[in-house]
Amino acid sequence: MALEIERRFLVQGLDWRRHIRWQAQLQQGYLVATADGFTVRVRRATGDEAVAGAWLTLKARLEQRLEALGHLAEGLIRQEFEYAIPEADAAALLVLAPQRLSKVRYGLDLPGGEWVLDVFEGANAPLVVAEVELEPQSLEQGLALEPPYWCGPELTGRHELSNASLARRPLALWPEAERQALFQPAAA
């Protein structure tokens, strides 16, 4: 089974910029996004040749218990099936997608997994989110991972901040109090 195991963090400040390895402009649209977490997404990436392309991705929540860790997998581990598709197909599917978003993605040179950082655009600006994708064999290490100091609150499992949710209900549509609460520094 294809699995995606990742942790997500709200980013504060600009110190992450010194870790950039590559960047790409991403457009993504959601053809299906159900309340139980099943999505069918089309993504087109332009920019650095190594990461440019187009993909069709299906994701589903994985509702199982990680007994050894005593942690509910939902939000941390999902099924993910991703297929490269022709750019022309991606462009046509993006037009059909009822929910879309755009962001600039940066690949980062950080330890502990495959780190990327997304700077959301349009109605989801000024949201900046860092993600670390973990390998199944390093899951326990990934849970113990200390994120960089510029990572703020952990967003793993916060479904209202998933890309599919942000495409459906962007930050600009959130009540002001909710937006302020998201960006408020944690009390010491």
Short mmCIF file of N, CA and C in Angstrom, two decimals, residues 57-182:
data_model
loop_
_atom_site.label_atom_id
_atom_site.label_comp_id
_atom_site.label_asym_id
_atom_site.label_seq_id
_atom_site.Cartn_x
_atom_site.Cartn_y
_atom_site.Cartn_z
N THR A 57 -3.36 12.66 -8.21
CA THR A 57 -3.11 12.04 -6.91
C THR A 57 -4.42 11.73 -6.22
N LEU A 58 -4.51 10.51 -5.68
CA LEU A 58 -5.65 10.10 -4.86
C LEU A 58 -5.14 9.91 -3.44
N LYS A 59 -5.84 10.47 -2.47
CA LYS A 59 -5.46 10.34 -1.07
C LYS A 59 -6.68 9.92 -0.26
N ALA A 60 -6.42 9.14 0.78
CA ALA A 60 -7.48 8.71 1.69
C ALA A 60 -6.91 8.61 3.09
N ARG A 61 -7.70 8.99 4.07
CA ARG A 61 -7.27 8.86 5.46
C ARG A 61 -7.09 7.39 5.79
N LEU A 62 -6.14 7.12 6.63
CA LEU A 62 -5.88 5.76 7.07
C LEU A 62 -6.36 5.66 8.51
N GLU A 63 -7.46 4.99 8.72
CA GLU A 63 -8.07 4.89 10.04
C GLU A 63 -7.60 3.62 10.73
N GLN A 64 -6.40 3.63 11.20
CA GLN A 64 -5.90 2.47 11.95
C GLN A 64 -5.07 2.98 13.12
N ARG A 65 -4.94 2.17 14.12
CA ARG A 65 -4.18 2.56 15.29
C ARG A 65 -2.75 2.07 15.17
N LEU A 66 -1.81 2.94 15.50
CA LEU A 66 -0.40 2.55 15.54
C LEU A 66 -0.13 2.07 16.96
N GLU A 67 -0.35 0.81 17.20
CA GLU A 67 -0.28 0.25 18.54
C GLU A 67 1.07 0.51 19.22
N ALA A 68 2.15 0.32 18.50
CA ALA A 68 3.47 0.48 19.11
C ALA A 68 3.69 1.91 19.60
N LEU A 69 3.05 2.88 18.96
CA LEU A 69 3.25 4.28 19.32
C LEU A 69 2.11 4.84 20.16
N GLY A 70 1.00 4.11 20.20
CA GLY A 70 -0.15 4.60 20.95
C GLY A 70 -0.70 5.89 20.36
N HIS A 71 -0.62 6.05 19.07
CA HIS A 71 -0.99 7.30 18.41
C HIS A 71 -1.98 6.99 17.30
N LEU A 72 -3.04 7.78 17.19
CA LEU A 72 -3.98 7.59 16.10
C LEU A 72 -3.35 8.05 14.80
N ALA A 73 -3.33 7.21 13.79
CA ALA A 73 -2.64 7.50 12.53
C ALA A 73 -3.32 8.60 11.72
N GLU A 74 -4.61 8.80 11.92
CA GLU A 74 -5.35 9.75 11.11
C GLU A 74 -4.72 11.14 11.21
N GLY A 75 -4.40 11.72 10.07
CA GLY A 75 -3.77 13.03 10.03
C GLY A 75 -2.27 12.93 9.84
N LEU A 76 -1.66 11.86 10.32
CA LEU A 76 -0.22 11.66 10.19
C LEU A 76 0.09 10.73 9.03
N ILE A 77 -0.72 9.70 8.87
CA ILE A 77 -0.50 8.70 7.82
C ILE A 77 -1.74 8.62 6.95
N ARG A 78 -1.53 8.71 5.63
CA ARG A 78 -2.63 8.58 4.68
C ARG A 78 -2.20 7.67 3.54
N GLN A 79 -3.17 7.07 2.91
CA GLN A 79 -2.90 6.35 1.67
C GLN A 79 -2.73 7.41 0.58
N GLU A 80 -1.73 7.20 -0.29
CA GLU A 80 -1.51 8.15 -1.37
C GLU A 80 -1.09 7.39 -2.63
N PHE A 81 -1.79 7.67 -3.72
CA PHE A 81 -1.49 7.06 -5.01
C PHE A 81 -1.29 8.21 -5.99
N GLU A 82 -0.09 8.31 -6.57
CA GLU A 82 0.24 9.45 -7.42
C GLU A 82 0.73 8.96 -8.78
N TYR A 83 0.21 9.59 -9.85
CA TYR A 83 0.51 9.18 -11.20
C TYR A 83 0.89 10.39 -12.05
N ALA A 84 2.02 10.30 -12.73
CA ALA A 84 2.41 11.36 -13.67
C ALA A 84 1.42 11.37 -14.83
N ILE A 85 1.03 12.56 -15.26
CA ILE A 85 0.11 12.69 -16.40
C ILE A 85 0.66 13.76 -17.34
N PRO A 86 0.22 13.77 -18.59
CA PRO A 86 0.66 14.81 -19.52
C PRO A 86 0.24 16.21 -19.05
N GLU A 87 1.09 17.19 -19.30
CA GLU A 87 0.79 18.58 -18.89
C GLU A 87 -0.53 19.07 -19.46
N ALA A 88 -0.82 18.71 -20.72
CA ALA A 88 -2.07 19.14 -21.34
C ALA A 88 -3.28 18.57 -20.60
N ASP A 89 -3.17 17.33 -20.13
CA ASP A 89 -4.26 16.74 -19.35
C ASP A 89 -4.42 17.48 -18.02
N ALA A 90 -3.31 17.81 -17.39
CA ALA A 90 -3.38 18.55 -16.12
C ALA A 90 -4.05 19.90 -16.31
N ALA A 91 -3.69 20.60 -17.39
CA ALA A 91 -4.30 21.90 -17.66
C ALA A 91 -5.81 21.77 -17.86
N ALA A 92 -6.23 20.75 -18.58
CA ALA A 92 -7.66 20.54 -18.82
C ALA A 92 -8.38 20.17 -17.53
N LEU A 93 -7.76 19.33 -16.70
CA LEU A 93 -8.38 18.93 -15.43
C LEU A 93 -8.44 20.10 -14.45
N LEU A 94 -7.44 20.97 -14.45
CA LEU A 94 -7.46 22.14 -13.57
C LEU A 94 -8.66 23.04 -13.89
N VAL A 95 -8.98 23.16 -15.16
CA VAL A 95 -10.15 23.96 -15.56
C VAL A 95 -11.43 23.34 -15.00
N LEU A 96 -11.48 22.00 -14.95
CA LEU A 96 -12.68 21.30 -14.46
C LEU A 96 -12.78 21.27 -12.94
N ALA A 97 -11.67 21.48 -12.25
CA ALA A 97 -11.66 21.36 -10.79
C ALA A 97 -12.45 22.50 -10.14
N PRO A 98 -13.45 22.16 -9.34
CA PRO A 98 -14.25 23.22 -8.71
C PRO A 98 -13.51 23.96 -7.60
N GLN A 99 -12.46 23.36 -7.06
CA GLN A 99 -11.70 23.99 -5.97
C GLN A 99 -10.23 23.97 -6.33
N ARG A 100 -9.59 25.16 -6.28
CA ARG A 100 -8.18 25.27 -6.68
C ARG A 100 -7.42 26.15 -5.70
N LEU A 101 -6.11 25.98 -5.74
CA LEU A 101 -5.23 26.88 -5.01
C LEU A 101 -3.88 26.92 -5.70
N SER A 102 -3.09 27.94 -5.35
CA SER A 102 -1.75 28.04 -5.89
C SER A 102 -0.80 28.40 -4.75
N LYS A 103 0.46 27.98 -4.94
CA LYS A 103 1.48 28.22 -3.92
C LYS A 103 2.84 28.05 -4.56
N VAL A 104 3.83 28.60 -3.90
CA VAL A 104 5.21 28.37 -4.29
C VAL A 104 5.76 27.36 -3.29
N ARG A 105 6.34 26.29 -3.83
CA ARG A 105 6.91 25.23 -2.98
C ARG A 105 8.43 25.30 -3.06
N TYR A 106 9.06 25.19 -1.90
CA TYR A 106 10.51 25.18 -1.80
C TYR A 106 10.96 23.86 -1.20
N GLY A 107 11.95 23.23 -1.80
CA GLY A 107 12.59 22.07 -1.22
C GLY A 107 13.68 22.56 -0.28
N LEU A 108 13.75 21.98 0.91
CA LEU A 108 14.70 22.46 1.92
C LEU A 108 15.74 21.40 2.24
N ASP A 109 16.91 21.85 2.65
CA ASP A 109 18.03 20.97 2.99
C ASP A 109 18.10 20.75 4.51
N LEU A 110 17.09 20.11 5.05
CA LEU A 110 17.02 19.85 6.49
C LEU A 110 17.05 18.35 6.75
N PRO A 111 17.58 17.93 7.91
CA PRO A 111 17.61 16.50 8.23
C PRO A 111 16.27 16.00 8.76
N GLY A 112 16.11 14.69 8.82
CA GLY A 112 14.95 14.08 9.45
C GLY A 112 13.89 13.60 8.50
N GLY A 113 14.03 13.87 7.21
CA GLY A 113 13.04 13.47 6.22
C GLY A 113 13.12 14.40 5.03
N GLU A 114 12.14 14.31 4.16
CA GLU A 114 12.08 15.17 2.97
C GLU A 114 11.26 16.41 3.32
N TRP A 115 11.95 17.55 3.49
CA TRP A 115 11.31 18.80 3.89
C TRP A 115 10.93 19.64 2.68
N VAL A 116 9.70 20.17 2.69
CA VAL A 116 9.26 21.18 1.73
C VAL A 116 8.54 22.28 2.51
N LEU A 117 8.50 23.45 1.89
CA LEU A 117 7.82 24.58 2.51
C LEU A 117 6.94 25.22 1.45
N ASP A 118 5.68 25.47 1.79
CA ASP A 118 4.70 26.05 0.87
C ASP A 118 4.34 27.46 1.30
N VAL A 119 4.50 28.41 0.37
CA VAL A 119 4.06 29.79 0.57
C VAL A 119 2.79 29.94 -0.26
N PHE A 120 1.67 30.00 0.42
CA PHE A 120 0.37 30.04 -0.25
C PHE A 120 0.12 31.42 -0.84
N GLU A 121 -0.61 31.43 -1.95
CA GLU A 121 -0.89 32.67 -2.67
C GLU A 121 -2.39 32.95 -2.68
N GLY A 122 -2.74 34.11 -3.19
CA GLY A 122 -4.13 34.47 -3.37
C GLY A 122 -4.89 34.51 -2.06
N ALA A 123 -6.05 33.88 -2.04
CA ALA A 123 -6.94 33.93 -0.88
C ALA A 123 -6.39 33.18 0.34
N ASN A 124 -5.29 32.43 0.17
CA ASN A 124 -4.68 31.73 1.31
C ASN A 124 -3.41 32.40 1.82
N ALA A 125 -3.01 33.52 1.22
CA ALA A 125 -1.87 34.28 1.73
C ALA A 125 -2.30 34.92 3.04
N PRO A 126 -1.44 35.05 3.99
CA PRO A 126 0.00 34.86 4.04
C PRO A 126 0.43 33.52 4.65
N LEU A 127 -0.35 32.48 4.47
CA LEU A 127 -0.05 31.19 5.09
C LEU A 127 1.24 30.59 4.54
N VAL A 128 2.12 30.14 5.45
CA VAL A 128 3.36 29.45 5.09
C VAL A 128 3.43 28.20 5.96
N VAL A 129 3.56 27.04 5.30
CA VAL A 129 3.52 25.76 6.00
C VAL A 129 4.75 24.93 5.59
N ALA A 130 5.43 24.37 6.59
CA ALA A 130 6.53 23.44 6.34
C ALA A 130 6.02 22.02 6.59
N GLU A 131 6.46 21.09 5.73
CA GLU A 131 6.08 19.68 5.87
C GLU A 131 7.34 18.84 5.82
N VAL A 132 7.36 17.80 6.63
CA VAL A 132 8.43 16.81 6.53
C VAL A 132 7.78 15.47 6.27
N GLU A 133 8.16 14.85 5.15
CA GLU A 133 7.66 13.53 4.81
C GLU A 133 8.62 12.49 5.36
N LEU A 134 8.07 11.53 6.07
CA LEU A 134 8.86 10.52 6.77
C LEU A 134 8.76 9.18 6.07
N GLU A 135 9.81 8.41 6.18
CA GLU A 135 9.81 7.04 5.67
C GLU A 135 9.19 6.14 6.74
N PRO A 136 8.43 5.10 6.34
CA PRO A 136 7.79 4.23 7.33
C PRO A 136 8.77 3.66 8.36
N GLN A 137 9.99 3.33 7.94
CA GLN A 137 10.95 2.75 8.87
C GLN A 137 11.49 3.79 9.86
N SER A 138 11.28 5.08 9.59
CA SER A 138 11.77 6.10 10.50
C SER A 138 10.63 6.85 11.19
N LEU A 139 9.46 6.23 11.25
CA LEU A 139 8.29 6.88 11.82
C LEU A 139 8.51 7.29 13.27
N GLU A 140 9.07 6.39 14.07
CA GLU A 140 9.29 6.72 15.48
C GLU A 140 10.24 7.91 15.61
N GLN A 141 11.30 7.92 14.80
CA GLN A 141 12.23 9.05 14.79
C GLN A 141 11.51 10.33 14.38
N GLY A 142 10.64 10.22 13.38
CA GLY A 142 9.92 11.38 12.89
C GLY A 142 8.99 11.98 13.93
N LEU A 143 8.42 11.13 14.78
CA LEU A 143 7.56 11.64 15.84
C LEU A 143 8.37 12.36 16.91
N ALA A 144 9.64 11.96 17.07
CA ALA A 144 10.51 12.60 18.06
C ALA A 144 11.27 13.79 17.46
N LEU A 145 11.11 14.02 16.18
CA LEU A 145 11.82 15.08 15.47
C LEU A 145 11.60 16.44 16.11
N GLU A 146 12.67 17.17 16.29
CA GLU A 146 12.58 18.55 16.76
C GLU A 146 12.58 19.44 15.52
N PRO A 147 11.48 20.11 15.24
CA PRO A 147 11.45 20.97 14.05
C PRO A 147 12.35 22.19 14.25
N PRO A 148 12.75 22.84 13.15
CA PRO A 148 13.57 24.06 13.26
C PRO A 148 12.84 25.11 14.08
N TYR A 149 13.59 26.03 14.67
CA TYR A 149 13.02 27.04 15.56
C TYR A 149 12.00 27.94 14.85
N TRP A 150 12.10 28.07 13.54
CA TRP A 150 11.17 28.93 12.82
C TRP A 150 9.84 28.22 12.51
N CYS A 151 9.73 26.97 12.90
CA CYS A 151 8.45 26.26 12.81
C CYS A 151 7.66 26.58 14.06
N GLY A 152 6.44 27.00 13.86
CA GLY A 152 5.56 27.31 14.98
C GLY A 152 4.70 26.11 15.32
N PRO A 153 3.44 26.34 15.59
CA PRO A 153 2.54 25.26 16.00
C PRO A 153 2.46 24.14 14.97
N GLU A 154 2.33 22.91 15.46
CA GLU A 154 2.16 21.77 14.57
C GLU A 154 0.73 21.78 14.03
N LEU A 155 0.61 21.54 12.72
CA LEU A 155 -0.68 21.53 12.03
C LEU A 155 -1.12 20.13 11.64
N THR A 156 -0.30 19.12 11.91
CA THR A 156 -0.62 17.74 11.55
C THR A 156 -2.01 17.38 12.11
N GLY A 157 -2.86 16.87 11.25
CA GLY A 157 -4.20 16.46 11.69
C GLY A 157 -5.22 17.58 11.74
N ARG A 158 -4.82 18.81 11.48
CA ARG A 158 -5.79 19.93 11.45
C ARG A 158 -6.40 19.99 10.05
N HIS A 159 -7.51 19.32 9.90
CA HIS A 159 -8.12 19.14 8.58
C HIS A 159 -8.56 20.45 7.93
N GLU A 160 -8.89 21.46 8.72
CA GLU A 160 -9.28 22.75 8.15
C GLU A 160 -8.10 23.43 7.46
N LEU A 161 -6.87 22.94 7.72
CA LEU A 161 -5.67 23.50 7.10
C LEU A 161 -5.06 22.55 6.06
N SER A 162 -5.78 21.49 5.70
CA SER A 162 -5.30 20.64 4.61
C SER A 162 -5.43 21.44 3.32
N ASN A 163 -4.67 21.08 2.32
CA ASN A 163 -4.75 21.77 1.04
C ASN A 163 -6.15 21.68 0.44
N ALA A 164 -6.77 20.52 0.56
CA ALA A 164 -8.13 20.36 0.02
C ALA A 164 -9.11 21.30 0.73
N SER A 165 -8.99 21.43 2.04
CA SER A 165 -9.87 22.33 2.79
C SER A 165 -9.59 23.79 2.44
N LEU A 166 -8.30 24.13 2.27
CA LEU A 166 -7.95 25.51 1.92
C LEU A 166 -8.41 25.86 0.50
N ALA A 167 -8.48 24.89 -0.38
CA ALA A 167 -9.01 25.13 -1.72
C ALA A 167 -10.52 25.39 -1.65
N ARG A 168 -11.20 24.66 -0.77
CA ARG A 168 -12.66 24.81 -0.62
C ARG A 168 -13.01 26.06 0.18
N ARG A 169 -12.26 26.29 1.27
CA ARG A 169 -12.55 27.42 2.18
C ARG A 169 -11.22 28.12 2.50
N PRO A 170 -10.79 29.03 1.62
CA PRO A 170 -9.51 29.70 1.83
C PRO A 170 -9.54 30.61 3.06
N LEU A 171 -8.34 30.93 3.52
CA LEU A 171 -8.21 31.77 4.71
C LEU A 171 -8.98 33.08 4.61
N ALA A 172 -9.04 33.65 3.42
CA ALA A 172 -9.75 34.92 3.24
C ALA A 172 -11.23 34.82 3.62
N LEU A 173 -11.79 33.61 3.62
CA LEU A 173 -13.19 33.41 3.99
C LEU A 173 -13.39 33.10 5.46
N TRP A 174 -12.28 32.89 6.18
CA TRP A 174 -12.38 32.61 7.61
C TRP A 174 -12.79 33.89 8.35
N PRO A 175 -13.56 33.76 9.43
CA PRO A 175 -13.82 34.93 10.27
C PRO A 175 -12.49 35.49 10.79
N GLU A 176 -12.44 36.81 10.93
CA GLU A 176 -11.21 37.48 11.36
C GLU A 176 -10.63 36.89 12.64
N ALA A 177 -11.46 36.55 13.60
CA ALA A 177 -10.97 36.00 14.87
C ALA A 177 -10.26 34.66 14.64
N GLU A 178 -10.78 33.83 13.74
CA GLU A 178 -10.14 32.54 13.43
C GLU A 178 -8.79 32.74 12.77
N ARG A 179 -8.71 33.69 11.82
CA ARG A 179 -7.43 33.97 11.16
C ARG A 179 -6.41 34.49 12.16
N GLN A 180 -6.81 35.39 13.02
CA GLN A 180 -5.89 35.94 14.02
C GLN A 180 -5.42 34.85 14.98
N ALA A 181 -6.31 33.97 15.39
CA ALA A 181 -5.94 32.89 16.30
C ALA A 181 -4.90 31.96 15.66
N LEU A 182 -5.01 31.72 14.35
CA LEU A 182 -4.06 30.86 13.67
C LEU A 182 -2.65 31.45 13.72
#
